[in-house]
């Protein structure tokens, strides 16, 4: 079981680092989702189902907000570029 824990921790850390260092918004959101799902899985393996469920719901909301902000920023940049 400890191999699974170590693998999940490595996936969580890799997802977090990729999300922070990525220049592509889509790759960052995917990495954030993978890291969040791995962390929730780790919570479920540690017999903390409420923490796992909370992490899944917060992670899904975080990715949704990230996409909404990104779309609104690119829309305003696109409008600004067409006016020039």
PDB file of C-alpha atoms in Angstrom, residues 11 16 18 37 40 47 52-53 69 71:
ATOM      1  CA  UNK A  11       1.328  12.679  -9.071  1.00  0.00           C
ATOM      2  CA  UNK A  16       0.947  21.181  -8.885  1.00  0.00           C
ATOM      3  CA  UNK A  18       3.038  21.618 -13.920  1.00  0.00           C
ATOM      4  CA  UNK A  37      -8.200  14.076  -8.224  1.00  0.00           C
ATOM      5  CA  UNK A  40      -8.826  13.214  -3.286  1.00  0.00           C
ATOM      6  CA  UNK A  47     -10.008   6.674   5.293  1.00  0.00           C
ATOM      7  CA  UNK A  52     -11.789  13.425  -0.307  1.00  0.00           C
ATOM      8  CA  UNK A  53     -15.267  14.519  -1.329  1.00  0.00           C
ATOM      9  CA  UNK A  69     -11.604  33.946 -15.737  1.00  0.00           C
ATOM     10  CA  UNK A  71     -12.367  33.178 -21.127  1.00  0.00           C
TER      11      UNK A  71
END
